[in-house]
Amino acid sequence: MDIMISKRLSTLGHPNRLAVFRLLMRRYPDHVPASELANALDLKANTLSTYVSALMQAGLIEQERVGNSLRYSVDIEAAKATVGFILNDCCRGRPEICLPFHSDPREKISGKEDEKFNVLFICTGNSARSIFAEAILRDLSPERFNVYSAGTKPRSELNPFALEVLVHNGHDVSRLRAKNIQEFQTENAPVLDFVFTVCDEAANEECPAWQGQTISAHWGLPDPVRVEGTDAEKGLAFRESYRALRNRMMGFTALPITSLDLISLQKAVDDIGRSK
């Protein structure tokens, strides 16, 4: 066991191999295409292949083939064993150090019996998908959720096709605006209960350290802004994104949030992200 742990730590000692591993940790439990990894980390395909081969040999990641595409995911048990090995000695006598790594899986989301849950949706531009999510969830369940959205690189204006879809579906767009994620990283920002990324680019970026007991998941959808063609074809892409997000919001609002332990709740929101 010690030899394998040593090999894993040595493998992660290379900064680019570590970057691949950390990105896959952010995307767990997703299987991420090799092309997406390469683009996100600005690596050539053959260079990425060398890094993932080393990570696989160390037992840290797994590979699957979908059609002609190779996809990768973290071997979460190997990751936990590696971190646990490092922390084991300090945790024997210093539980205050290692408590976050040994939380009770039966624990439930706390302190929300009579309060609203704070939910943040993130994408890159905050002009369409995350704006859809904010408007839909806010209108579906205003009594249960405070809903926000933000972008890692927000555009200055909301997409006109997105606004048209929202207005058509009866949403008030007067309070919507593109926001930078930094607004939610200040001392006065709301403590977030749920954070969902709705685009792959945002999910692949470094995650901020959210305060509190935050549940996060990736609910990625294709970017309708990138669709080319006629206005009718573009409009259809935005309507499809809206429909998919509304379906996910319906599933989310149906969850018995305060009745589920944290692991069950995490699994439930992960499952919603894989729904169509």
mmCIF file of C-alpha atoms in Angstrom:
data_model
loop_
_atom_site.group_PDB
_atom_site.id
_atom_site.type_symbol
_atom_site.label_atom_id
_atom_site.label_comp_id
_atom_site.label_asym_id
_atom_site.label_seq_id
_atom_site.Cartn_x
_atom_site.Cartn_y
_atom_site.Cartn_z
ATOM 1 C CA MET A 1 0.000 0.000 0.000
ATOM 2 C CA ASP A 2 2.796 2.424 0.953
ATOM 3 C CA ILE A 3 4.526 1.820 -2.386
ATOM 4 C CA MET A 4 1.355 2.611 -4.368
ATOM 5 C CA ILE A 5 0.688 5.748 -2.302
ATOM 6 C CA SER A 6 4.266 6.858 -2.882
ATOM 7 C CA LYS A 7 3.833 6.309 -6.636
ATOM 8 C CA ARG A 8 0.623 8.343 -6.643
ATOM 9 C CA LEU A 9 2.214 11.214 -4.768
ATOM 10 C CA SER A 10 5.203 11.147 -7.094
ATOM 11 C CA THR A 11 2.876 11.205 -10.103
ATOM 12 C CA LEU A 12 0.994 14.181 -8.704
ATOM 13 C CA GLY A 13 4.278 15.966 -8.079
ATOM 14 C CA HIS A 14 4.326 17.050 -11.728
ATOM 15 C CA PRO A 15 2.334 20.314 -12.014
ATOM 16 C CA ASN A 16 0.559 19.419 -15.253
ATOM 17 C CA ARG A 17 -0.389 15.924 -14.110
ATOM 18 C CA LEU A 18 -1.695 17.518 -10.920
ATOM 19 C CA ALA A 19 -3.697 20.012 -13.003
ATOM 20 C CA VAL A 20 -5.341 17.158 -14.949
ATOM 21 C CA PHE A 21 -6.175 15.334 -11.720
ATOM 22 C CA ARG A 22 -7.600 18.454 -10.050
ATOM 23 C CA LEU A 23 -9.776 19.250 -13.060
ATOM 24 C CA LEU A 24 -11.183 15.727 -13.014
ATOM 25 C CA MET A 25 -11.822 16.071 -9.278
ATOM 26 C CA ARG A 26 -13.814 19.231 -9.973
ATOM 27 C CA ARG A 27 -15.843 17.371 -12.580
ATOM 28 C CA TYR A 28 -16.451 14.192 -10.551
ATOM 29 C CA PRO A 29 -18.508 12.064 -11.189
ATOM 30 C CA ASP A 30 -18.435 13.122 -14.866
ATOM 31 C CA HIS A 31 -16.325 11.331 -17.474
ATOM 32 C CA VAL A 32 -14.606 14.161 -19.343
ATOM 33 C CA PRO A 33 -13.572 13.815 -23.010
ATOM 34 C CA ALA A 34 -9.857 14.002 -23.695
ATOM 35 C CA SER A 35 -10.424 16.867 -26.137
ATOM 36 C CA GLU A 36 -12.135 18.905 -23.426
ATOM 37 C CA LEU A 37 -9.301 18.275 -20.985
ATOM 38 C CA ALA A 38 -6.764 19.364 -23.566
ATOM 39 C CA ASN A 39 -8.676 22.537 -24.403
ATOM 40 C CA ALA A 40 -9.311 23.466 -20.777
ATOM 41 C CA LEU A 41 -5.659 23.042 -19.813
ATOM 42 C CA ASP A 42 -4.199 24.301 -23.101
ATOM 43 C CA LEU A 43 -2.344 21.045 -23.754
ATOM 44 C CA LYS A 44 -1.493 19.282 -27.002
ATOM 45 C CA ALA A 45 -3.250 15.946 -27.484
ATOM 46 C CA ASN A 46 -0.062 13.874 -27.334
ATOM 47 C CA THR A 47 1.106 15.731 -24.211
ATOM 48 C CA LEU A 48 -2.213 15.120 -22.476
ATOM 49 C CA SER A 49 -2.007 11.449 -23.448
ATOM 50 C CA THR A 50 1.317 11.155 -21.618
ATOM 51 C CA TYR A 51 -0.122 12.754 -18.482
ATOM 52 C CA VAL A 52 -3.296 10.663 -18.338
ATOM 53 C CA SER A 53 -1.283 7.495 -18.985
ATOM 54 C CA ALA A 54 0.860 8.238 -15.917
ATOM 55 C CA LEU A 55 -2.223 8.982 -13.807
ATOM 56 C CA MET A 56 -3.846 5.735 -14.926
ATOM 57 C CA GLN A 57 -0.724 3.721 -14.130
ATOM 58 C CA ALA A 58 -0.806 5.212 -10.633
ATOM 59 C CA GLY A 59 -4.429 4.126 -10.304
ATOM 60 C CA LEU A 60 -5.698 7.690 -9.839
ATOM 61 C CA ILE A 61 -7.975 7.973 -12.860
ATOM 62 C CA GLU A 62 -10.052 5.684 -15.059
ATOM 63 C CA GLN A 63 -10.670 5.639 -18.812
ATOM 64 C CA GLU A 64 -13.727 4.721 -20.856
ATOM 65 C CA ARG A 65 -14.383 4.792 -24.583
ATOM 66 C CA VAL A 66 -17.607 6.300 -25.922
ATOM 67 C CA GLY A 67 -17.676 5.824 -29.696
ATOM 68 C CA ASN A 68 -14.431 7.318 -30.939
ATOM 69 C CA SER A 69 -13.962 9.448 -27.822
ATOM 70 C CA LEU A 70 -11.818 8.601 -24.781
ATOM 71 C CA ARG A 71 -13.206 9.941 -21.518
ATOM 72 C CA TYR A 72 -11.597 10.136 -18.117
ATOM 73 C CA SER A 73 -12.769 10.297 -14.522
ATOM 74 C CA VAL A 74 -11.167 10.213 -11.092
ATOM 75 C CA ASP A 75 -10.983 6.900 -9.268
ATOM 76 C CA ILE A 76 -12.553 8.386 -6.172
ATOM 77 C CA GLU A 77 -11.685 5.466 -3.891
ATOM 78 C CA ALA A 78 -8.012 5.789 -4.843
ATOM 79 C CA ALA A 79 -8.166 9.545 -4.234
ATOM 80 C CA LYS A 80 -9.725 9.050 -0.805
ATOM 81 C CA ALA A 81 -7.194 6.376 0.112
ATOM 82 C CA THR A 82 -4.317 8.662 -0.870
ATOM 83 C CA VAL A 83 -5.595 11.666 1.074
ATOM 84 C CA GLY A 84 -6.542 9.432 4.005
ATOM 85 C CA PHE A 85 -3.046 7.952 4.125
ATOM 86 C CA ILE A 86 -1.513 11.427 4.367
ATOM 87 C CA LEU A 87 -3.910 12.614 7.068
ATOM 88 C CA ASN A 88 -4.222 9.430 9.079
ATOM 89 C CA ASP A 89 -1.533 10.165 11.674
ATOM 90 C CA CYS A 90 -2.661 13.716 12.452
ATOM 91 C CA CYS A 91 -6.315 12.658 12.610
ATOM 92 C CA ARG A 92 -5.598 10.061 15.263
ATOM 93 C CA GLY A 93 -4.868 12.756 17.793
ATOM 94 C CA ARG A 94 -6.070 16.011 16.259
ATOM 95 C CA PRO A 95 -9.702 15.678 15.153
ATOM 96 C CA GLU A 96 -10.075 19.473 14.934
ATOM 97 C CA ILE A 97 -7.616 19.415 12.020
ATOM 98 C CA CYS A 98 -9.180 16.609 10.037
ATOM 99 C CA LEU A 99 -12.849 16.967 10.925
ATOM 100 C CA PRO A 100 -13.858 18.310 7.457
ATOM 101 C CA PHE A 101 -12.445 15.127 5.908
ATOM 102 C CA HIS A 102 -14.361 12.889 8.286
ATOM 103 C CA SER A 103 -17.858 14.381 8.348
ATOM 104 C CA ASP A 104 -20.740 12.082 9.163
ATOM 105 C CA PRO A 105 -22.366 10.841 5.913
ATOM 106 C CA ARG A 106 -25.690 10.762 7.771
ATOM 107 C CA GLU A 107 -25.510 14.504 8.393
ATOM 108 C CA LYS A 108 -28.247 16.612 6.800
ATOM 109 C CA ILE A 109 -28.200 20.132 5.437
ATOM 110 C CA SER A 110 -28.569 22.233 8.540
ATOM 111 C CA GLY A 111 -30.403 25.291 9.788
ATOM 112 C CA LYS A 112 -32.969 25.574 7.011
ATOM 113 C CA GLU A 113 -36.246 24.442 8.486
ATOM 114 C CA ASP A 114 -37.771 27.931 8.310
ATOM 115 C CA GLU A 115 -35.338 29.594 5.929
ATOM 116 C CA LYS A 116 -34.857 29.722 2.191
ATOM 117 C CA PHE A 117 -32.038 27.879 0.464
ATOM 118 C CA ASN A 118 -29.517 30.039 -1.395
ATOM 119 C CA VAL A 119 -28.776 28.719 -4.891
ATOM 120 C CA LEU A 120 -26.172 30.018 -7.353
ATOM 121 C CA PHE A 121 -25.949 29.060 -11.037
ATOM 122 C CA ILE A 122 -22.628 29.679 -12.795
ATOM 123 C CA CYS A 123 -21.600 29.774 -16.432
ATOM 124 C CA THR A 124 -18.958 31.684 -18.312
ATOM 125 C CA GLY A 125 -20.885 34.577 -19.828
ATOM 126 C CA ASN A 126 -23.953 34.715 -17.527
ATOM 127 C CA SER A 127 -25.997 35.791 -20.535
ATOM 128 C CA ALA A 128 -28.199 32.761 -21.276
ATOM 129 C CA ARG A 129 -28.065 29.373 -19.515
ATOM 130 C CA SER A 130 -27.386 30.580 -15.978
ATOM 131 C CA ILE A 131 -29.877 33.408 -16.505
ATOM 132 C CA PHE A 132 -32.475 30.836 -17.612
ATOM 133 C CA ALA A 133 -31.780 28.802 -14.471
ATOM 134 C CA GLU A 134 -32.066 31.832 -12.205
ATOM 135 C CA ALA A 135 -35.381 32.955 -13.689
ATOM 136 C CA ILE A 136 -36.931 29.477 -13.835
ATOM 137 C CA LEU A 137 -36.115 28.397 -10.282
ATOM 138 C CA ARG A 138 -37.047 31.772 -8.814
ATOM 139 C CA ASP A 139 -40.491 31.615 -10.401
ATOM 140 C CA LEU A 140 -41.039 27.904 -9.727
ATOM 141 C CA SER A 141 -40.426 28.067 -5.991
ATOM 142 C CA PRO A 142 -39.973 31.606 -4.620
ATOM 143 C CA GLU A 143 -41.004 30.493 -1.144
ATOM 144 C CA ARG A 144 -38.128 27.958 -0.869
ATOM 145 C CA PHE A 145 -35.196 29.467 -2.741
ATOM 146 C CA ASN A 146 -33.193 32.663 -3.057
ATOM 147 C CA VAL A 147 -31.753 32.292 -6.546
ATOM 148 C CA TYR A 148 -28.698 33.942 -8.095
ATOM 149 C CA SER A 149 -26.558 33.558 -11.190
ATOM 150 C CA ALA A 150 -23.092 34.730 -12.159
ATOM 151 C CA GLY A 151 -20.397 34.355 -14.780
ATOM 152 C CA THR A 152 -16.679 33.718 -14.573
ATOM 153 C CA LYS A 153 -16.286 36.141 -17.506
ATOM 154 C CA PRO A 154 -19.701 37.810 -17.700
ATOM 155 C CA ARG A 155 -20.819 39.615 -20.816
ATOM 156 C CA SER A 156 -21.987 43.181 -20.469
ATOM 157 C CA GLU A 157 -25.499 42.424 -21.761
ATOM 158 C CA LEU A 158 -27.894 39.504 -21.654
ATOM 159 C CA ASN A 159 -28.435 37.595 -24.868
ATOM 160 C CA PRO A 160 -31.486 38.921 -26.754
ATOM 161 C CA PHE A 161 -32.598 35.424 -27.786
ATOM 162 C CA ALA A 162 -32.506 34.366 -24.130
ATOM 163 C CA LEU A 163 -34.567 37.360 -23.086
ATOM 164 C CA GLU A 164 -37.110 36.623 -25.815
ATOM 165 C CA VAL A 165 -37.540 33.041 -24.571
ATOM 166 C CA LEU A 166 -37.944 34.199 -20.975
ATOM 167 C CA VAL A 167 -40.533 36.830 -21.845
ATOM 168 C CA HIS A 168 -42.421 34.318 -24.005
ATOM 169 C CA ASN A 169 -42.598 31.979 -21.002
ATOM 170 C CA GLY A 170 -43.927 34.676 -18.696
ATOM 171 C CA HIS A 171 -40.810 35.550 -16.698
ATOM 172 C CA ASP A 172 -40.112 39.064 -15.430
ATOM 173 C CA VAL A 173 -36.719 39.991 -16.913
ATOM 174 C CA SER A 174 -36.490 43.464 -15.393
ATOM 175 C CA ARG A 175 -34.363 42.310 -12.427
ATOM 176 C CA LEU A 176 -31.988 40.115 -14.435
ATOM 177 C CA ARG A 177 -28.438 41.242 -15.170
ATOM 178 C CA ALA A 178 -25.048 39.729 -15.925
ATOM 179 C CA LYS A 179 -22.957 39.448 -12.741
ATOM 180 C CA ASN A 180 -19.380 38.507 -11.944
ATOM 181 C CA ILE A 181 -18.813 35.526 -9.688
ATOM 182 C CA GLN A 182 -16.673 37.777 -7.501
ATOM 183 C CA GLU A 183 -19.891 39.325 -6.152
ATOM 184 C CA PHE A 184 -20.482 36.037 -4.339
ATOM 185 C CA GLN A 185 -17.010 35.773 -2.847
ATOM 186 C CA THR A 186 -17.153 38.807 -0.572
ATOM 187 C CA GLU A 187 -17.722 38.840 3.186
ATOM 188 C CA ASN A 188 -21.259 40.158 2.712
ATOM 189 C CA ALA A 189 -22.244 37.609 0.058
ATOM 190 C CA PRO A 190 -25.023 35.131 0.887
ATOM 191 C CA VAL A 191 -23.922 31.789 2.317
ATOM 192 C CA LEU A 192 -24.691 29.383 -0.508
ATOM 193 C CA ASP A 193 -26.426 26.052 0.001
ATOM 194 C CA PHE A 194 -26.199 24.928 -3.633
ATOM 195 C CA VAL A 195 -23.847 25.899 -6.463
ATOM 196 C CA PHE A 196 -24.477 24.524 -9.956
ATOM 197 C CA THR A 197 -22.332 25.045 -13.035
ATOM 198 C CA VAL A 198 -24.324 24.948 -16.252
ATOM 199 C CA CYS A 199 -21.465 25.110 -18.750
ATOM 200 C CA ASP A 200 -18.344 22.972 -19.091
ATOM 201 C CA GLU A 201 -15.982 25.943 -19.250
ATOM 202 C CA ALA A 202 -17.072 27.241 -15.850
ATOM 203 C CA ALA A 203 -16.984 23.739 -14.360
ATOM 204 C CA ASN A 204 -13.404 23.261 -15.530
ATOM 205 C CA GLU A 205 -12.152 26.428 -13.857
ATOM 206 C CA GLU A 206 -10.715 26.678 -10.347
ATOM 207 C CA CYS A 207 -13.480 26.538 -7.755
ATOM 208 C CA PRO A 208 -13.668 29.196 -5.064
ATOM 209 C CA ALA A 209 -13.856 28.126 -1.440
ATOM 210 C CA TRP A 210 -17.536 28.574 -0.681
ATOM 211 C CA GLN A 211 -18.548 29.324 2.873
ATOM 212 C CA GLY A 212 -20.789 26.935 4.754
ATOM 213 C CA GLN A 213 -22.229 23.552 3.852
ATOM 214 C CA THR A 214 -22.404 23.969 0.084
ATOM 215 C CA ILE A 215 -23.630 21.184 -2.209
ATOM 216 C CA SER A 216 -22.282 21.579 -5.742
ATOM 217 C CA ALA A 217 -22.938 19.788 -9.028
ATOM 218 C CA HIS A 218 -22.379 20.184 -12.752
ATOM 219 C CA TRP A 219 -25.513 20.582 -14.861
ATOM 220 C CA GLY A 220 -23.752 21.295 -18.140
ATOM 221 C CA LEU A 221 -25.654 22.038 -21.341
ATOM 222 C CA PRO A 222 -24.512 22.972 -24.873
ATOM 223 C CA ASP A 223 -24.097 26.717 -25.347
ATOM 224 C CA PRO A 224 -26.978 28.065 -27.462
ATOM 225 C CA VAL A 225 -25.005 31.281 -28.018
ATOM 226 C CA ARG A 226 -22.581 29.352 -30.232
ATOM 227 C CA VAL A 227 -25.242 27.998 -32.561
ATOM 228 C CA GLU A 228 -24.875 29.358 -36.095
ATOM 229 C CA GLY A 229 -27.576 29.620 -38.724
ATOM 230 C CA THR A 230 -30.806 31.499 -39.178
ATOM 231 C CA ASP A 231 -32.586 33.338 -36.378
ATOM 232 C CA ALA A 232 -35.111 30.486 -36.330
ATOM 233 C CA GLU A 233 -32.335 27.931 -35.782
ATOM 234 C CA LYS A 234 -30.756 30.055 -33.071
ATOM 235 C CA GLY A 235 -34.115 30.570 -31.385
ATOM 236 C CA LEU A 236 -34.709 26.819 -31.365
ATOM 237 C CA ALA A 237 -31.372 26.229 -29.600
ATOM 238 C CA PHE A 238 -32.322 28.689 -26.860
ATOM 239 C CA ARG A 239 -35.747 27.117 -26.434
ATOM 240 C CA GLU A 240 -34.166 23.672 -26.092
ATOM 241 C CA SER A 241 -31.792 24.958 -23.408
ATOM 242 C CA TYR A 242 -34.699 26.542 -21.577
ATOM 243 C CA ARG A 243 -36.705 23.290 -21.740
ATOM 244 C CA ALA A 244 -33.817 21.183 -20.439
ATOM 245 C CA LEU A 245 -33.171 23.552 -17.558
ATOM 246 C CA ARG A 246 -36.842 23.750 -16.653
ATOM 247 C CA ASN A 247 -36.975 19.949 -16.492
ATOM 248 C CA ARG A 248 -33.994 19.940 -14.145
ATOM 249 C CA MET A 249 -35.533 22.637 -11.969
ATOM 250 C CA MET A 250 -38.705 20.594 -11.684
ATOM 251 C CA GLY A 251 -36.647 17.642 -10.479
ATOM 252 C CA PHE A 252 -34.701 19.836 -8.056
ATOM 253 C CA THR A 253 -37.771 21.455 -6.499
ATOM 254 C CA ALA A 254 -39.269 17.980 -5.976
ATOM 255 C CA LEU A 255 -36.348 16.871 -3.768
ATOM 256 C CA PRO A 256 -37.089 16.460 -0.031
ATOM 257 C CA ILE A 257 -33.946 18.464 0.732
ATOM 258 C CA THR A 258 -34.117 18.555 4.533
ATOM 259 C CA SER A 259 -34.976 14.844 4.729
ATOM 260 C CA LEU A 260 -31.918 13.619 2.805
ATOM 261 C CA ASP A 261 -28.474 13.085 4.282
ATOM 262 C CA LEU A 262 -25.684 14.952 2.526
ATOM 263 C CA ILE A 263 -24.473 11.991 0.482
ATOM 264 C CA SER A 264 -27.983 11.166 -0.736
ATOM 265 C CA LEU A 265 -28.588 14.824 -1.543
ATOM 266 C CA GLN A 266 -25.331 15.052 -3.486
ATOM 267 C CA LYS A 267 -26.220 11.942 -5.478
ATOM 268 C CA ALA A 268 -29.674 13.332 -6.216
ATOM 269 C CA VAL A 269 -28.367 16.605 -7.642
ATOM 270 C CA ASP A 270 -25.687 14.742 -9.620
ATOM 271 C CA ASP A 271 -28.416 12.551 -11.136
ATOM 272 C CA ILE A 272 -30.426 15.626 -12.104
ATOM 273 C CA GLY A 273 -27.388 16.932 -13.967
ATOM 274 C CA ARG A 274 -27.329 13.794 -16.114
ATOM 275 C CA SER A 275 -31.000 14.057 -17.049
ATOM 276 C CA LYS A 276 -32.109 15.395 -20.419
#
